[in-house]
Short mmCIF file of C-alpha atoms in Angstrom, two decimals:
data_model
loop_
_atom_site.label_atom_id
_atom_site.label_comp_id
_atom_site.label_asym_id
_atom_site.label_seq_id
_atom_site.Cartn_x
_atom_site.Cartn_y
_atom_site.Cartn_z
CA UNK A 1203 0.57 -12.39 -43.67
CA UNK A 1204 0.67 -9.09 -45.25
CA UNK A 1205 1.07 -8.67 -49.13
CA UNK A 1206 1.37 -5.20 -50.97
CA UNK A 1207 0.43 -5.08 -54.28
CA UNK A 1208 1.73 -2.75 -57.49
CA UNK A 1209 1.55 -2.46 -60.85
CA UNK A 1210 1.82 -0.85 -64.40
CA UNK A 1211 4.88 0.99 -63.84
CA UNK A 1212 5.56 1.71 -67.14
CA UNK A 1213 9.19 2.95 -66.19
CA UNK A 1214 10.85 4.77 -69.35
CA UNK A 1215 14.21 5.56 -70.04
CA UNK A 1216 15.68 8.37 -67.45
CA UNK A 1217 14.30 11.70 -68.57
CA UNK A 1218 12.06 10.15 -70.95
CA UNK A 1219 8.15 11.15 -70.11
CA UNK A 1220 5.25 9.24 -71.59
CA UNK A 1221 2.88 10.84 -73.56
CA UNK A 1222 5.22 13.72 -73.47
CA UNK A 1223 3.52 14.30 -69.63
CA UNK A 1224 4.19 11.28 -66.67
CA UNK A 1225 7.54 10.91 -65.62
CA UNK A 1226 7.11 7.19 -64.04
CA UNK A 1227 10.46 6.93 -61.83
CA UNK A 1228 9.53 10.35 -60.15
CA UNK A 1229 6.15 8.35 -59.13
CA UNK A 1230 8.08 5.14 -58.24
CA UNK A 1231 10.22 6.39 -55.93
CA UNK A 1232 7.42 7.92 -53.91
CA UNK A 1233 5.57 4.15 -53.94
CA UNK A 1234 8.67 3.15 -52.51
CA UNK A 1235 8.96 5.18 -49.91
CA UNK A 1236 5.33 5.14 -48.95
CA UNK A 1237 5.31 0.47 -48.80
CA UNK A 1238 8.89 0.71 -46.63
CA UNK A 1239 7.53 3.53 -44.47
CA UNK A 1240 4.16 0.89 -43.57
CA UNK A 1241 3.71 -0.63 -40.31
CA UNK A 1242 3.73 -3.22 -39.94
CA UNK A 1243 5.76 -3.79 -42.90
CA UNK A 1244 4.35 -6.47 -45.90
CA UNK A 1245 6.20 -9.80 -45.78
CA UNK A 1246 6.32 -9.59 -50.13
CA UNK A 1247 5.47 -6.95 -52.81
CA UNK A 1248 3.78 -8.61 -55.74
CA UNK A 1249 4.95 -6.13 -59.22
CA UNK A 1250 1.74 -7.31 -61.53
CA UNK A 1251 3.02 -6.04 -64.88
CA UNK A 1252 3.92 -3.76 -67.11
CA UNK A 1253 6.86 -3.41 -65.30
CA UNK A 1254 8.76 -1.19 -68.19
CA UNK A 1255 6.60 1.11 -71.13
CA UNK A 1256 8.60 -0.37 -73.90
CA UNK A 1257 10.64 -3.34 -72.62
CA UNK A 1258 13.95 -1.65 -73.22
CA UNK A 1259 17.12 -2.77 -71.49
CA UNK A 1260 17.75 0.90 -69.97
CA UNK A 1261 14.22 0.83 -68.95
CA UNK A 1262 15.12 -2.63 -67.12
CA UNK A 1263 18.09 -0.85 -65.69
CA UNK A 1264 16.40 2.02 -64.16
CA UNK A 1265 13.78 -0.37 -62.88
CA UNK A 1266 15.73 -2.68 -60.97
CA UNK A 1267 17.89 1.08 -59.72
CA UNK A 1268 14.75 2.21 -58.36
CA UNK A 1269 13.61 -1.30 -57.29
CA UNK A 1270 16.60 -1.74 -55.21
CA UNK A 1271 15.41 1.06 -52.53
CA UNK A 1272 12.55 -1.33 -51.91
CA UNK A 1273 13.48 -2.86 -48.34
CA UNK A 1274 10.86 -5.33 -49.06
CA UNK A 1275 11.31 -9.08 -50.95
CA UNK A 1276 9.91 -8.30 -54.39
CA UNK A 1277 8.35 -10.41 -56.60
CA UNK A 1278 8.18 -9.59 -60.85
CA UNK A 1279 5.22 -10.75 -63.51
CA UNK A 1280 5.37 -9.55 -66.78
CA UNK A 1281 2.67 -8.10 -68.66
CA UNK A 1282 1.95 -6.58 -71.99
CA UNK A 1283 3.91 -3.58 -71.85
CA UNK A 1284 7.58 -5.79 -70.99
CA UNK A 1285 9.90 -8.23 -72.95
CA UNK A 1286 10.59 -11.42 -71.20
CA UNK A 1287 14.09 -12.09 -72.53
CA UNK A 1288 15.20 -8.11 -71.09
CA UNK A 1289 13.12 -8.68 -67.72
CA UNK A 1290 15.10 -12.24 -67.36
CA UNK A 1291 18.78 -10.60 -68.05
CA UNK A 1292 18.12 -7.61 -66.09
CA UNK A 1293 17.24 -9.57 -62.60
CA UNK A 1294 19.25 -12.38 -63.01
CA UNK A 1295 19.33 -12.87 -59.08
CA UNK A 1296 15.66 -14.02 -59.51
CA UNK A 1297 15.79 -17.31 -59.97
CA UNK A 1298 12.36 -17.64 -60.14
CA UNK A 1299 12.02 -15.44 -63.41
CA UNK A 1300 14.73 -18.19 -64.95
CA UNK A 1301 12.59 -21.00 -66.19
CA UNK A 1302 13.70 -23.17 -69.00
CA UNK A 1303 10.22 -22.29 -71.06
CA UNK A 1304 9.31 -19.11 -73.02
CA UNK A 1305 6.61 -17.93 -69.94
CA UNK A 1306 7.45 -16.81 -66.44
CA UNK A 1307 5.15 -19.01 -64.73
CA UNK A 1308 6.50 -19.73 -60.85
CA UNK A 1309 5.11 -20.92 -57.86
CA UNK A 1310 6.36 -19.39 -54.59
CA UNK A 1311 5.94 -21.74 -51.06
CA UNK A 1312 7.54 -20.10 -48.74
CA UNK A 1313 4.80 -17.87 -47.19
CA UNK A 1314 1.42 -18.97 -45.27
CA UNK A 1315 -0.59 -17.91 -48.63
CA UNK A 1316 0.91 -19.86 -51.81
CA UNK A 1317 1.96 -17.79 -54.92
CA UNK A 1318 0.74 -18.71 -58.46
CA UNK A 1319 2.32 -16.41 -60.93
CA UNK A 1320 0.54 -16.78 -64.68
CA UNK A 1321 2.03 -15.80 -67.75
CA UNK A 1322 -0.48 -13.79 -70.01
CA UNK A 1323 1.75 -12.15 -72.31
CA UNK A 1324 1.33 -12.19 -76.15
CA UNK A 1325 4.67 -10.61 -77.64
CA UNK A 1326 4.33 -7.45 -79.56
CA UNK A 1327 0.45 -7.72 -79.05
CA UNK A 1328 -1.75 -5.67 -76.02
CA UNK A 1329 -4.09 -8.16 -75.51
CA UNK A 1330 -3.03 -11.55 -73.41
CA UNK A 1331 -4.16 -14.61 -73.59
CA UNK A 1332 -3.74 -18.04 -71.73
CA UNK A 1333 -3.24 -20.90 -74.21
CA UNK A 1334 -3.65 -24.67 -72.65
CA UNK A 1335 0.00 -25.49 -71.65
CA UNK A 1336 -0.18 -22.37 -69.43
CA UNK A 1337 -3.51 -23.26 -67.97
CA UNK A 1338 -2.06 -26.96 -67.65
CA UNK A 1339 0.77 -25.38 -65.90
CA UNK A 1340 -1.92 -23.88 -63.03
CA UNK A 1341 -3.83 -26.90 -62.83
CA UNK A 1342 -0.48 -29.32 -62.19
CA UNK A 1343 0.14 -26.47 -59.45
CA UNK A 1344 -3.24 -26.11 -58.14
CA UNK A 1345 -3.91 -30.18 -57.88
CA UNK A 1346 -0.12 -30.26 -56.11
CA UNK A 1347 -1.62 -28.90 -52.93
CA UNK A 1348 -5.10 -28.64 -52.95
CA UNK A 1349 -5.94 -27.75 -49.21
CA UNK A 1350 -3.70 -24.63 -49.05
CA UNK A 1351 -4.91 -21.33 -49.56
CA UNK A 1352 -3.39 -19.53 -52.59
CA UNK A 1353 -3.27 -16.24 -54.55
CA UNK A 1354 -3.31 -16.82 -58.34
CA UNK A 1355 -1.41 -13.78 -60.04
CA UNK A 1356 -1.82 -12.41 -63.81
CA UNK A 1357 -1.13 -9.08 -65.65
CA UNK A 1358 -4.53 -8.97 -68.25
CA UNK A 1359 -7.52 -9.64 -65.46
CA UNK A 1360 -9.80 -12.43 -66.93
CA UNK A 1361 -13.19 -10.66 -66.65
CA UNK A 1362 -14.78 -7.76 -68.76
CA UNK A 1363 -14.91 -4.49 -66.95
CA UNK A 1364 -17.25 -2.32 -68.85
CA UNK A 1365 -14.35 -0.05 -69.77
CA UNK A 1366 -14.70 -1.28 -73.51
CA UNK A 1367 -10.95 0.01 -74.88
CA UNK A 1368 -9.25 -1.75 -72.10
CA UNK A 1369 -11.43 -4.76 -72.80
CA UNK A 1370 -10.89 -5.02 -76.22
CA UNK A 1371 -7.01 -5.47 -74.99
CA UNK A 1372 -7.95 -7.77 -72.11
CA UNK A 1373 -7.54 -11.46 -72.09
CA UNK A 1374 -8.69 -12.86 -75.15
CA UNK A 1375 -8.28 -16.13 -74.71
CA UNK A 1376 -8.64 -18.65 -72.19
CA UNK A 1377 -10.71 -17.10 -69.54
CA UNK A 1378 -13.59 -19.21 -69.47
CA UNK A 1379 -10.98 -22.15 -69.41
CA UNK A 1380 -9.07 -20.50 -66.44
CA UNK A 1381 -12.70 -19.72 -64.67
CA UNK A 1382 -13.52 -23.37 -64.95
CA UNK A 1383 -10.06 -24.49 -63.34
CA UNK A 1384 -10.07 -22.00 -60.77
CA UNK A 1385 -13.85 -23.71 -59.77
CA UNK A 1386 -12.49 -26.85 -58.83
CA UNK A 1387 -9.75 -25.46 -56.00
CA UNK A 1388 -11.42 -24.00 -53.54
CA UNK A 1389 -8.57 -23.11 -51.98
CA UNK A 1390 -7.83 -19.98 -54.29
CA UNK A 1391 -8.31 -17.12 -52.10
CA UNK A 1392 -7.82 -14.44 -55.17
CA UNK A 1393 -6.85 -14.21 -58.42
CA UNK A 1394 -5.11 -10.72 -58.49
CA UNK A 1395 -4.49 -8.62 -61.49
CA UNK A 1396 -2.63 -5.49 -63.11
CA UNK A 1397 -3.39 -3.97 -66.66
CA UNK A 1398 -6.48 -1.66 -65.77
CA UNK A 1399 -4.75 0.88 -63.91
CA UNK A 1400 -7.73 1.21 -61.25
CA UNK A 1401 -9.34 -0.66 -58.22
CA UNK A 1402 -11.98 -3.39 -59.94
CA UNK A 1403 -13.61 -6.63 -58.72
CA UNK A 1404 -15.64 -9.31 -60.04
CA UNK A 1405 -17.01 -13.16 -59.18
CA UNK A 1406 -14.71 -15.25 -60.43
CA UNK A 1407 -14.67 -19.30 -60.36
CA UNK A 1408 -16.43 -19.21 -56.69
CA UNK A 1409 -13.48 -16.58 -55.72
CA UNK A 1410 -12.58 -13.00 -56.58
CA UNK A 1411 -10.84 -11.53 -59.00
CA UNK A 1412 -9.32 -7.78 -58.61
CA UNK A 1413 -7.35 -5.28 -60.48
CA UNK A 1414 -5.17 -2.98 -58.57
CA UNK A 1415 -4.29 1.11 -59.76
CA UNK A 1416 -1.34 1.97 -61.02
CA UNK A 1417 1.80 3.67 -59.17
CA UNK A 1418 1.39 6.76 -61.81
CA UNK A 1419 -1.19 7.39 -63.64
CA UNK A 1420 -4.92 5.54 -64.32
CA UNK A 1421 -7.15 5.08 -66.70
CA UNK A 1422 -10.02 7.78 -66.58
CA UNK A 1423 -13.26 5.82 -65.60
CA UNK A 1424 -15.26 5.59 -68.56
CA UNK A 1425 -17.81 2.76 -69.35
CA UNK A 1426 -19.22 1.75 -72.66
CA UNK A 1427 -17.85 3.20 -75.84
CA UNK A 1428 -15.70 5.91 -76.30
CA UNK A 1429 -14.05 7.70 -79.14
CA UNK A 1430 -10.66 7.40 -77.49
CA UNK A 1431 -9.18 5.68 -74.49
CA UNK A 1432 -8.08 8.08 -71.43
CA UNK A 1433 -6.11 8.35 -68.98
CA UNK A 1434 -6.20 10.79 -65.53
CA UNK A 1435 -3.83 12.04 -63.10
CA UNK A 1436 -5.79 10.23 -60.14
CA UNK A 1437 -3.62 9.82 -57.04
CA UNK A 1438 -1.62 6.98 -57.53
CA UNK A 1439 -1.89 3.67 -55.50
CA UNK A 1440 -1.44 0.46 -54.08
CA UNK A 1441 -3.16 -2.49 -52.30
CA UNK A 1442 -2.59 -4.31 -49.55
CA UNK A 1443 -3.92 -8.11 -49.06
CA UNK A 1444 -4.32 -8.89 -45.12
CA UNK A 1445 -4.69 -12.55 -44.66
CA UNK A 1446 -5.33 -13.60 -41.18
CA UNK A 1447 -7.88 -16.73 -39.38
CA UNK A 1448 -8.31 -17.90 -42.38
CA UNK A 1449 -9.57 -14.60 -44.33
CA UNK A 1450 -7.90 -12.56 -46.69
CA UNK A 1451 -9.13 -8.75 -46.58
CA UNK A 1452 -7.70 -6.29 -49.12
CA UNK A 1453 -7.38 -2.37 -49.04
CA UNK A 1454 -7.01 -0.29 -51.32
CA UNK A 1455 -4.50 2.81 -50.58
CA UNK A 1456 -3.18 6.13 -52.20
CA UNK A 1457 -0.25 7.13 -52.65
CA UNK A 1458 1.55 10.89 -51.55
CA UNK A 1459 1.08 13.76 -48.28
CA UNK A 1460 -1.72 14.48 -47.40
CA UNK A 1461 -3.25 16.27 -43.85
CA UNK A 1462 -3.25 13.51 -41.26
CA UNK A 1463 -4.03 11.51 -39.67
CA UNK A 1464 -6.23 13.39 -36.89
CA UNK A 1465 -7.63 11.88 -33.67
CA UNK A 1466 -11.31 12.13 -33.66
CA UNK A 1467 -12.70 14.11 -30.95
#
């Protein structure tokens, strides 16, 4: 199985740039391009948040436009950035963003690695937080099949990066409850995150947990404290999650043209 992973879109309202600079559909459509274009071609896409800048319904609209050039099944989490009730009515056809609670929380079976989506969002707030029913909600899922490997997937990663802004906006709450859960299932392969717009991994619960860059622009890599969070026009990127014999290998990848490739010799 191959898995692509994206996140932190941040798509605005056509014409609309944020912070007056990044234009995020003119660095979508190149994303999409670049995961239809790979051979061979990822069986999903897994969208890890932030999947609009201010959870407007045009912003939903021009998503799911530029979304729809994706020749790839797609699959949507929410994070701080979004609005569930405008991510719900603007992909209807997703039945599994439809749930009868208040958090998109969905498990998807029908690949060889299982799918555990986790809702971190706090509304109106940047920070997330995981309070017990959604941590209930992973164990019931977790302790349904027990043997079978399994990504775990969340916007706000549940680990402190060093990058103290973006920390004080991570997950707030819950984490050490989450850690102790994913402990006990063995089979959790990864626990894969957006929110920090840049490649990160840590230890987590006898597994790994990873953040992933963003398809526009990332935060500038700056540890400790800071007068003011940053962020840099670093190529943009992607990852892709390789799972074969029992091992799942990830890679991280830019996005745009570059000279290349060249044989050696």
């Amino acid at each position: 199985m191959l898995i692509a992973q994206i996140t932190d879109l941040h798509m605005r309202t056509p014409g609309d740039k944020a912070y007056g600079i990044i234009d995020p559909a003119a660095f979508l459509a190149p994303a999409v391009r670049a995961l239809n274009a790979l051979t061979p071609r990822p069986d999903c896409v897994l969208i890890t948040g932030d999947l609009t800048d201010l959870g407007k319904p045009v912003e939903y609209q021009a998503l799911r436009e530029h979304l729809q050039a994706l020749e790839i099944p797609y699959f949507l989490l929410p994070g701080n950035h979004d609005d569930r009730a405008q991510l719900r009515a603007a992909f209807p056809d997703h039945a599994y963003l439809q749930g009868a609670g208040p958090y998109i929380q969905y498990a998807v079976d029908s690949y060889p690695l299982r799918l555990l989506a986790l809702d971190t969002v706090v509304p109106m707030k940047s920070h997330g937080e995981l309070c017990q029913e959604r941590l209930d909600w992973l164990d019931a899922r977790l302790a349904e099949q027990p043997g079978r490997p399994t990504l775990v997937l969340m916007h706000h990663p549940p680990f402190l990066t060093g990058i103290e802004h973006m920390d004080d906006i991570g997950l707030l709450a819950g984490a050490p409850e989450l850690e102790r859960i994913v402990a006990r299932y063995p089979n959790v392969e990864r626990v894969l995150c957006g929110h920090l717009h840049r490649t990160i991994f840590q230890r987590f619960g006898g597994t790994i947990a990873s953040t992933c860059p963003g398809t526009a622009h990332q935060l500038a890599l700056e540890l400790g404290p800071r007068p003011t969070l940053q962020y840099i026009m670093e190529p943009p990127g992607y990852q892709l999650h390789w799972w074969k014999g029992g091992n799942l290998v990830t890679h991280h990848a830019v996005i745009g043209d570059y000279p290349g490739p060249y044989p050696f010799g």
